[in-house]
């Protein structure tokens, strides 16, 4: 019998999540909003080190509304990381603003020095930089201390894209606690999931209330349907919030398992010439995805060779994000680059990292990787 496919980062759900969904279902709060949403927002805000959380349909919705509430308008410039998933850049275009991309340092996160250079250049050109959107890559928080200093020097607000970093930290603070606000994601492959979903977290009560208003179709508080603003259908459902509460209660354990896998890959590739596990070990990372970097001139094989070998065994692996400045849809977009993100994309490969992986599945992954880790025919 064919063994089931091993995914890169499959949802980790069980009895607790089933019980939570049944509880919400039996309460008859099936439509969006309800007591589970209220409770989830309070619990999530606490985990993120924030005063307020607004549960939304996706992390993209959180970024979109965050930008709107910060006053981003058509013709503005928003500076963001080029090493990210497309949603970060897409949401900037939703507002009519222009994304400007900045390359990364060796951590994969936005380079603070290049960020400062980009802001200096854009301001000198007379452009209005309406926001900075740094991204926490693969569960490692960006250098928010230096980013905040650059932003403050230019008077530009920061909206942190923490879609990948729930449970991670920087300088002892939760990653989503940085910026005027931050967006988190609960997509099915994230560190925890609500199936789909996301949230905007902030310490600004007025900002949170404005996001909540816009996310519920900008309906005025009157008995009939009255609208003075364009709104969006962006709120999270009560059922999915119940699922999120069960996941949030298990977050620490799920992160611990992913850290075990990161350590395992580090040991597996220790001493293999030309292969490194991406990212320095840090207790502050949530280890959402564990990835390797392959120097083909030294290793004798490529990251793509590894991916294809795993695929033969029905094991999913995936290259790191293709930088936004290299995407056809953003051809011609302004970018401040140093080549690091392109190198990481060309040499990087994310390996199965989900907390739901069993020991038997890890053994299958190890077997698929064996030719590249134990002096097999493809190594050396």
Tab-separated table of C-alpha atoms in Angstrom:
chain	number	residue	atom	x	y	z
A	1	UNK	CA	0.000	0.000	0.000
A	2	UNK	CA	1.282	3.474	-0.895
A	3	UNK	CA	2.296	5.502	2.131
A	4	UNK	CA	0.481	8.811	2.596
A	5	UNK	CA	2.085	12.015	1.372
A	6	UNK	CA	4.244	13.906	3.843
A	7	UNK	CA	3.472	17.618	3.648
A	8	UNK	CA	5.744	20.545	4.333
A	9	UNK	CA	3.666	21.874	7.228
A	10	UNK	CA	0.356	20.090	7.696
A	11	UNK	CA	-2.217	21.206	10.301
A	12	UNK	CA	-1.727	19.708	13.759
A	13	UNK	CA	-5.266	19.056	15.024
A	14	UNK	CA	-6.815	16.454	17.296
A	15	UNK	CA	-9.423	15.836	19.944
A	16	UNK	CA	-9.096	19.252	21.573
A	17	UNK	CA	-9.909	20.980	18.302
A	18	UNK	CA	-12.815	18.645	17.585
A	19	UNK	CA	-14.252	19.282	21.043
A	20	UNK	CA	-13.938	23.047	20.544
A	21	UNK	CA	-15.755	22.936	17.214
A	22	UNK	CA	-18.545	20.806	18.653
A	23	UNK	CA	-18.876	23.222	21.579
A	24	UNK	CA	-19.219	26.166	19.228
A	25	UNK	CA	-21.606	24.293	16.946
A	26	UNK	CA	-23.897	23.312	19.797
A	27	UNK	CA	-23.969	26.896	21.056
A	28	UNK	CA	-25.760	27.759	17.789
A	29	UNK	CA	-23.338	30.639	17.140
A	30	UNK	CA	-22.628	29.522	13.578
A	31	UNK	CA	-22.461	32.844	11.756
A	32	UNK	CA	-19.452	35.177	11.976
A	33	UNK	CA	-18.800	36.708	15.392
A	34	UNK	CA	-19.940	35.365	18.732
A	35	UNK	CA	-18.508	34.478	22.139
A	36	UNK	CA	-15.714	32.291	20.743
A	37	UNK	CA	-14.448	35.228	18.672
A	38	UNK	CA	-14.485	37.508	21.701
A	39	UNK	CA	-12.596	34.976	23.814
A	40	UNK	CA	-10.121	34.186	21.042
A	41	UNK	CA	-9.308	37.859	20.578
A	42	UNK	CA	-8.594	38.319	24.285
A	43	UNK	CA	-6.423	35.194	24.480
A	44	UNK	CA	-4.554	36.040	21.287
A	45	UNK	CA	-3.834	39.603	22.385
A	46	UNK	CA	-2.256	38.254	25.572
A	47	UNK	CA	-0.030	35.813	23.667
A	48	UNK	CA	1.067	38.591	21.295
A	49	UNK	CA	1.807	41.043	24.112
A	50	UNK	CA	-0.855	43.437	22.857
A	51	UNK	CA	-3.851	45.203	24.326
A	52	UNK	CA	-6.176	44.429	21.416
A	53	UNK	CA	-6.704	41.794	18.725
A	54	UNK	CA	-9.213	41.791	15.860
A	55	UNK	CA	-9.882	38.324	14.443
A	56	UNK	CA	-10.153	38.390	10.645
A	57	UNK	CA	-10.635	36.130	7.656
A	58	UNK	CA	-6.925	36.049	6.785
A	59	UNK	CA	-3.545	37.557	7.476
A	60	UNK	CA	-3.928	39.368	4.165
A	61	UNK	CA	-7.087	41.036	5.467
A	62	UNK	CA	-5.144	42.186	8.520
A	63	UNK	CA	-2.407	43.726	6.374
A	64	UNK	CA	-4.929	45.379	4.057
A	65	UNK	CA	-6.972	46.953	6.837
A	66	UNK	CA	-3.855	47.873	8.797
A	67	UNK	CA	-2.520	49.824	5.837
A	68	UNK	CA	-5.851	51.556	5.264
A	69	UNK	CA	-6.180	52.599	8.892
A	70	UNK	CA	-2.617	53.932	8.876
A	71	UNK	CA	-3.731	56.252	6.069
A	72	UNK	CA	-2.014	54.632	3.105
A	73	UNK	CA	-3.465	56.109	-0.087
A	74	UNK	CA	-3.090	55.847	-3.867
A	75	UNK	CA	0.212	57.357	-4.950
A	76	UNK	CA	1.943	56.644	-1.642
A	77	UNK	CA	4.986	54.434	-1.257
A	78	UNK	CA	5.104	51.530	1.189
A	79	UNK	CA	8.519	49.995	1.834
A	80	UNK	CA	8.585	46.264	2.480
A	81	UNK	CA	10.791	43.185	2.347
A	82	UNK	CA	11.397	41.562	-1.011
A	83	UNK	CA	11.932	38.162	0.674
A	84	UNK	CA	8.310	37.350	1.470
A	85	UNK	CA	5.120	35.694	0.283
A	86	UNK	CA	3.135	37.625	-2.332
A	87	UNK	CA	0.357	38.604	0.103
A	88	UNK	CA	2.604	41.211	1.721
A	89	UNK	CA	3.074	43.066	-1.559
A	90	UNK	CA	-0.414	42.362	-2.894
A	91	UNK	CA	-2.104	44.080	0.028
A	92	UNK	CA	-0.054	47.204	-0.569
A	93	UNK	CA	-1.377	47.347	-4.125
A	94	UNK	CA	-4.957	46.924	-2.836
A	95	UNK	CA	-4.641	50.417	-1.340
A	96	UNK	CA	-3.387	51.926	-4.587
A	97	UNK	CA	0.042	52.502	-3.068
A	98	UNK	CA	3.325	51.432	-4.664
A	99	UNK	CA	5.409	48.707	-2.987
A	100	UNK	CA	9.132	49.365	-2.837
A	101	UNK	CA	11.204	46.294	-2.071
A	102	UNK	CA	14.261	46.062	0.158
A	103	UNK	CA	16.634	43.132	0.242
A	104	UNK	CA	17.534	41.012	3.255
A	105	UNK	CA	20.569	40.265	5.360
A	106	UNK	CA	21.830	36.737	6.046
A	107	UNK	CA	18.878	36.021	8.362
A	108	UNK	CA	16.504	36.420	5.417
A	109	UNK	CA	14.860	39.408	7.076
A	110	UNK	CA	14.906	42.974	5.796
A	111	UNK	CA	18.339	44.594	6.050
A	112	UNK	CA	18.006	47.637	8.367
A	113	UNK	CA	20.893	49.456	6.656
A	114	UNK	CA	19.321	49.017	3.232
A	115	UNK	CA	15.970	50.072	4.685
A	116	UNK	CA	17.552	53.320	5.872
A	117	UNK	CA	19.117	53.818	2.430
A	118	UNK	CA	15.775	53.257	0.726
A	119	UNK	CA	13.983	55.743	2.979
A	120	UNK	CA	16.688	58.374	2.554
A	121	UNK	CA	16.503	58.005	-1.223
A	122	UNK	CA	12.722	58.055	-1.461
A	123	UNK	CA	12.351	61.071	0.823
A	124	UNK	CA	15.033	62.934	-1.133
A	125	UNK	CA	13.014	62.237	-4.282
A	126	UNK	CA	9.946	63.779	-2.683
A	127	UNK	CA	7.986	60.553	-2.336
A	128	UNK	CA	5.557	60.129	0.572
A	129	UNK	CA	6.534	56.955	2.412
A	130	UNK	CA	3.293	56.053	4.181
A	131	UNK	CA	4.363	52.878	5.975
A	132	UNK	CA	7.077	50.272	6.467
A	133	UNK	CA	6.066	46.597	6.431
A	134	UNK	CA	8.894	44.380	7.710
A	135	UNK	CA	8.367	40.610	7.487
A	136	UNK	CA	9.415	37.937	9.997
A	137	UNK	CA	10.758	35.186	7.731
A	138	UNK	CA	9.997	31.508	8.438
A	139	UNK	CA	9.427	32.153	12.126
A	140	UNK	CA	12.452	34.349	12.848
A	141	UNK	CA	11.641	37.885	13.953
A	142	UNK	CA	13.257	40.709	12.046
A	143	UNK	CA	15.549	43.135	13.859
A	144	UNK	CA	12.645	45.240	15.066
A	145	UNK	CA	14.881	47.291	17.356
A	146	UNK	CA	16.876	48.711	14.450
A	147	UNK	CA	13.820	48.895	12.171
A	148	UNK	CA	11.969	50.971	14.777
A	149	UNK	CA	14.906	53.375	15.009
A	150	UNK	CA	15.013	53.829	11.217
A	151	UNK	CA	11.240	54.338	11.086
A	152	UNK	CA	11.265	56.851	13.942
A	153	UNK	CA	14.039	58.860	12.282
A	154	UNK	CA	11.810	59.291	9.240
A	155	UNK	CA	8.472	59.574	11.059
A	156	UNK	CA	7.039	56.540	9.248
A	157	UNK	CA	4.695	54.036	10.990
A	158	UNK	CA	5.535	50.328	11.029
A	159	UNK	CA	2.970	47.625	10.295
A	160	UNK	CA	4.702	44.346	11.113
A	161	UNK	CA	3.978	41.292	8.974
A	162	UNK	CA	4.143	38.623	11.679
A	163	UNK	CA	2.229	36.060	9.612
A	164	UNK	CA	5.016	33.517	10.110
A	165	UNK	CA	6.200	34.428	13.603
A	166	UNK	CA	3.420	33.813	16.128
A	167	UNK	CA	5.168	32.442	19.202
A	168	UNK	CA	8.543	33.889	18.184
A	169	UNK	CA	10.242	36.791	19.941
A	170	UNK	CA	12.772	39.565	19.481
A	171	UNK	CA	14.740	41.015	22.394
A	172	UNK	CA	12.475	39.179	24.829
A	173	UNK	CA	9.231	40.550	23.381
A	174	UNK	CA	6.681	38.630	21.282
A	175	UNK	CA	7.308	39.209	17.581
A	176	UNK	CA	3.756	40.548	16.974
A	177	UNK	CA	4.223	43.164	19.719
A	178	UNK	CA	6.305	45.365	17.412
A	179	UNK	CA	5.054	48.161	15.203
A	180	UNK	CA	1.967	50.324	15.529
A	181	UNK	CA	0.151	47.098	14.689
A	182	UNK	CA	1.023	43.624	13.433
A	183	UNK	CA	-0.698	41.050	11.254
A	184	UNK	CA	-0.702	37.352	12.143
A	185	UNK	CA	-1.919	34.431	10.034
A	186	UNK	CA	-3.742	31.198	10.855
A	187	UNK	CA	-3.595	29.682	7.391
A	188	UNK	CA	-3.610	25.881	7.259
A	189	UNK	CA	0.178	25.585	7.027
A	190	UNK	CA	1.069	28.060	9.765
A	191	UNK	CA	2.402	27.370	13.267
A	192	UNK	CA	-1.249	27.176	14.403
A	193	UNK	CA	-4.369	27.306	12.277
A	194	UNK	CA	-8.030	28.223	12.206
A	195	UNK	CA	-8.264	26.588	8.752
A	196	UNK	CA	-8.161	30.056	7.243
A	197	UNK	CA	-7.939	33.224	9.260
A	198	UNK	CA	-5.720	35.897	10.680
A	199	UNK	CA	-5.753	38.844	13.042
A	200	UNK	CA	-4.523	42.368	13.510
A	201	UNK	CA	-3.018	43.067	16.938
A	202	UNK	CA	-2.262	46.490	18.371
A	203	UNK	CA	-2.079	48.560	21.542
A	204	UNK	CA	-4.081	51.378	19.942
A	205	UNK	CA	-7.738	51.047	20.924
A	206	UNK	CA	-8.947	53.494	18.275
A	207	UNK	CA	-7.012	51.696	15.543
A	208	UNK	CA	-8.447	48.326	16.621
A	209	UNK	CA	-11.962	49.713	16.643
A	210	UNK	CA	-11.545	51.209	13.181
A	211	UNK	CA	-10.273	47.890	11.806
A	212	UNK	CA	-13.187	46.062	13.419
A	213	UNK	CA	-15.616	48.545	11.862
A	214	UNK	CA	-14.164	48.266	8.365
A	215	UNK	CA	-14.026	44.459	8.619
A	216	UNK	CA	-17.774	44.244	9.246
A	217	UNK	CA	-18.809	46.053	6.056
A	218	UNK	CA	-18.418	49.486	7.718
A	219	UNK	CA	-21.951	49.240	9.012
A	220	UNK	CA	-23.117	52.180	11.105
A	221	UNK	CA	-24.610	51.410	14.554
A	222	UNK	CA	-28.227	52.018	13.581
A	223	UNK	CA	-31.205	49.677	13.195
A	224	UNK	CA	-31.153	49.766	9.387
A	225	UNK	CA	-28.172	49.229	7.104
A	226	UNK	CA	-26.346	52.554	6.920
A	227	UNK	CA	-22.882	52.968	5.359
A	228	UNK	CA	-20.677	56.049	5.174
A	229	UNK	CA	-17.479	54.175	4.257
A	230	UNK	CA	-16.512	51.324	1.968
A	231	UNK	CA	-16.281	48.224	4.135
A	232	UNK	CA	-15.106	44.652	3.811
A	233	UNK	CA	-16.416	41.216	4.744
A	234	UNK	CA	-13.263	40.298	6.660
A	235	UNK	CA	-14.356	38.980	10.066
A	236	UNK	CA	-13.526	35.501	11.393
A	237	UNK	CA	-16.354	33.059	12.064
A	238	UNK	CA	-17.269	31.882	15.546
A	239	UNK	CA	-16.595	28.243	14.585
A	240	UNK	CA	-13.089	28.988	13.366
A	241	UNK	CA	-12.371	31.073	16.447
A	242	UNK	CA	-13.221	28.055	18.593
A	243	UNK	CA	-10.701	26.020	16.609
A	244	UNK	CA	-8.168	28.809	17.113
A	245	UNK	CA	-8.642	28.795	20.872
A	246	UNK	CA	-7.845	25.085	21.027
A	247	UNK	CA	-4.775	25.613	18.831
A	248	UNK	CA	-3.607	28.595	20.880
A	249	UNK	CA	-3.725	26.495	24.039
A	250	UNK	CA	-1.348	24.016	22.369
A	251	UNK	CA	0.942	26.580	20.749
A	252	UNK	CA	3.918	26.081	23.070
A	253	UNK	CA	3.914	22.316	22.547
A	254	UNK	CA	3.641	22.674	18.771
A	255	UNK	CA	6.572	25.100	18.721
A	256	UNK	CA	8.621	22.714	20.871
A	257	UNK	CA	8.084	19.918	18.349
A	258	UNK	CA	9.161	22.147	15.461
A	259	UNK	CA	12.282	23.089	17.399
A	260	UNK	CA	13.035	19.385	17.815
A	261	UNK	CA	12.824	18.981	14.050
A	262	UNK	CA	15.130	21.967	13.486
A	263	UNK	CA	17.679	20.392	15.827
A	264	UNK	CA	17.267	17.045	14.079
A	265	UNK	CA	18.004	18.521	10.643
A	266	UNK	CA	20.979	20.397	12.041
A	267	UNK	CA	22.422	17.128	13.362
A	268	UNK	CA	21.525	15.276	10.146
A	269	UNK	CA	23.480	17.701	7.958
A	270	UNK	CA	26.319	18.355	10.409
A	271	UNK	CA	29.597	17.998	8.581
A	272	UNK	CA	28.056	17.727	5.113
A	273	UNK	CA	30.175	20.009	2.915
A	274	UNK	CA	28.247	22.792	1.237
A	275	UNK	CA	25.020	22.313	3.205
A	276	UNK	CA	23.902	24.451	6.116
A	277	UNK	CA	20.643	24.623	8.030
A	278	UNK	CA	19.264	28.102	7.409
A	279	UNK	CA	19.167	30.345	10.442
A	280	UNK	CA	21.231	30.388	13.576
A	281	UNK	CA	19.715	28.376	16.434
A	282	UNK	CA	17.757	30.726	18.660
A	283	UNK	CA	15.363	30.130	21.509
A	284	UNK	CA	13.390	33.122	20.204
A	285	UNK	CA	12.538	31.536	16.823
A	286	UNK	CA	9.317	29.555	16.473
A	287	UNK	CA	10.960	27.295	13.832
A	288	UNK	CA	7.882	27.409	11.608
A	289	UNK	CA	9.842	26.033	8.657
A	290	UNK	CA	13.272	24.424	8.742
A	291	UNK	CA	15.304	24.938	5.596
A	292	UNK	CA	18.710	24.089	4.181
A	293	UNK	CA	21.022	26.100	1.950
A	294	UNK	CA	22.961	24.106	-0.628
A	295	UNK	CA	26.126	25.402	-2.282
A	296	UNK	CA	26.244	23.170	-5.376
A	297	UNK	CA	29.918	23.912	-6.094
A	298	UNK	CA	30.855	22.439	-2.732
A	299	UNK	CA	28.100	19.894	-2.142
A	300	UNK	CA	28.077	18.370	-5.605
A	301	UNK	CA	24.294	18.570	-5.793
A	302	UNK	CA	21.651	21.278	-5.774
A	303	UNK	CA	18.673	22.112	-3.603
A	304	UNK	CA	16.508	21.084	-6.546
A	305	UNK	CA	18.197	17.661	-6.588
A	306	UNK	CA	17.153	17.213	-2.959
A	307	UNK	CA	13.597	18.358	-3.651
A	308	UNK	CA	13.160	15.970	-6.559
A	309	UNK	CA	14.579	13.047	-4.594
A	310	UNK	CA	12.090	13.677	-1.787
A	311	UNK	CA	9.272	14.064	-4.303
A	312	UNK	CA	9.989	10.550	-5.581
A	313	UNK	CA	9.010	9.346	-2.092
A	314	UNK	CA	5.928	11.635	-2.049
A	315	UNK	CA	7.551	14.005	0.451
A	316	UNK	CA	6.910	17.706	-0.024
A	317	UNK	CA	9.776	20.207	0.102
A	318	UNK	CA	9.730	23.716	-1.303
A	319	UNK	CA	12.187	26.476	-2.274
A	320	UNK	CA	12.371	29.552	-0.094
A	321	UNK	CA	10.217	32.494	-1.180
A	322	UNK	CA	11.029	33.848	-4.622
A	323	UNK	CA	11.823	37.527	-3.965
A	324	UNK	CA	9.102	39.954	-4.936
A	325	UNK	CA	11.390	42.054	-7.128
A	326	UNK	CA	11.911	38.935	-9.294
A	327	UNK	CA	8.204	38.178	-9.652
A	328	UNK	CA	6.715	38.921	-13.093
A	329	UNK	CA	3.749	40.729	-11.542
A	330	UNK	CA	6.130	43.255	-9.950
A	331	UNK	CA	8.470	43.616	-12.918
A	332	UNK	CA	9.693	47.188	-12.953
A	333	UNK	CA	8.875	47.839	-9.292
A	334	UNK	CA	11.405	49.892	-7.351
A	335	UNK	CA	13.842	47.719	-5.415
A	336	UNK	CA	16.936	48.194	-3.295
A	337	UNK	CA	18.794	44.902	-3.603
A	338	UNK	CA	22.122	43.352	-2.687
A	339	UNK	CA	21.641	39.857	-4.140
A	340	UNK	CA	21.102	38.063	-0.832
A	341	UNK	CA	17.437	37.217	-1.312
A	342	UNK	CA	18.064	35.876	-4.805
A	343	UNK	CA	20.872	33.658	-3.504
A	344	UNK	CA	18.690	32.319	-0.693
A	345	UNK	CA	15.922	31.535	-3.179
A	346	UNK	CA	18.273	29.766	-5.569
A	347	UNK	CA	20.044	27.683	-2.895
A	348	UNK	CA	17.370	27.251	-0.226
A	349	UNK	CA	14.922	24.420	0.380
A	350	UNK	CA	12.351	24.091	3.163
A	351	UNK	CA	11.969	20.567	4.531
A	352	UNK	CA	8.968	18.945	6.260
A	353	UNK	CA	8.607	20.904	9.493
A	354	UNK	CA	5.105	20.323	10.851
A	355	UNK	CA	4.565	19.573	14.512
A	356	UNK	CA	2.167	16.794	13.459
A	357	UNK	CA	5.009	14.730	11.951
A	358	UNK	CA	5.344	11.326	13.598
A	359	UNK	CA	8.663	9.647	14.315
A	360	UNK	CA	7.909	7.187	11.509
A	361	UNK	CA	7.349	10.062	9.069
A	362	UNK	CA	10.582	11.720	10.175
A	363	UNK	CA	12.343	8.412	9.489
A	364	UNK	CA	10.864	8.447	5.969
A	365	UNK	CA	12.185	11.959	5.419
A	366	UNK	CA	15.600	10.883	6.715
A	367	UNK	CA	15.611	7.975	4.276
A	368	UNK	CA	14.810	10.321	1.405
A	369	UNK	CA	17.625	12.613	2.481
A	370	UNK	CA	20.137	9.809	3.072
A	371	UNK	CA	21.960	10.130	-0.278
A	372	UNK	CA	22.731	13.737	0.628
A	373	UNK	CA	23.625	13.267	4.287
A	374	UNK	CA	25.592	10.015	4.563
A	375	UNK	CA	28.073	10.101	1.742
A	376	UNK	CA	25.695	8.528	-0.765
A	377	UNK	CA	26.228	8.529	-4.501
A	378	UNK	CA	24.849	12.067	-4.902
A	379	UNK	CA	27.096	13.528	-2.243
A	380	UNK	CA	30.648	14.482	-2.989
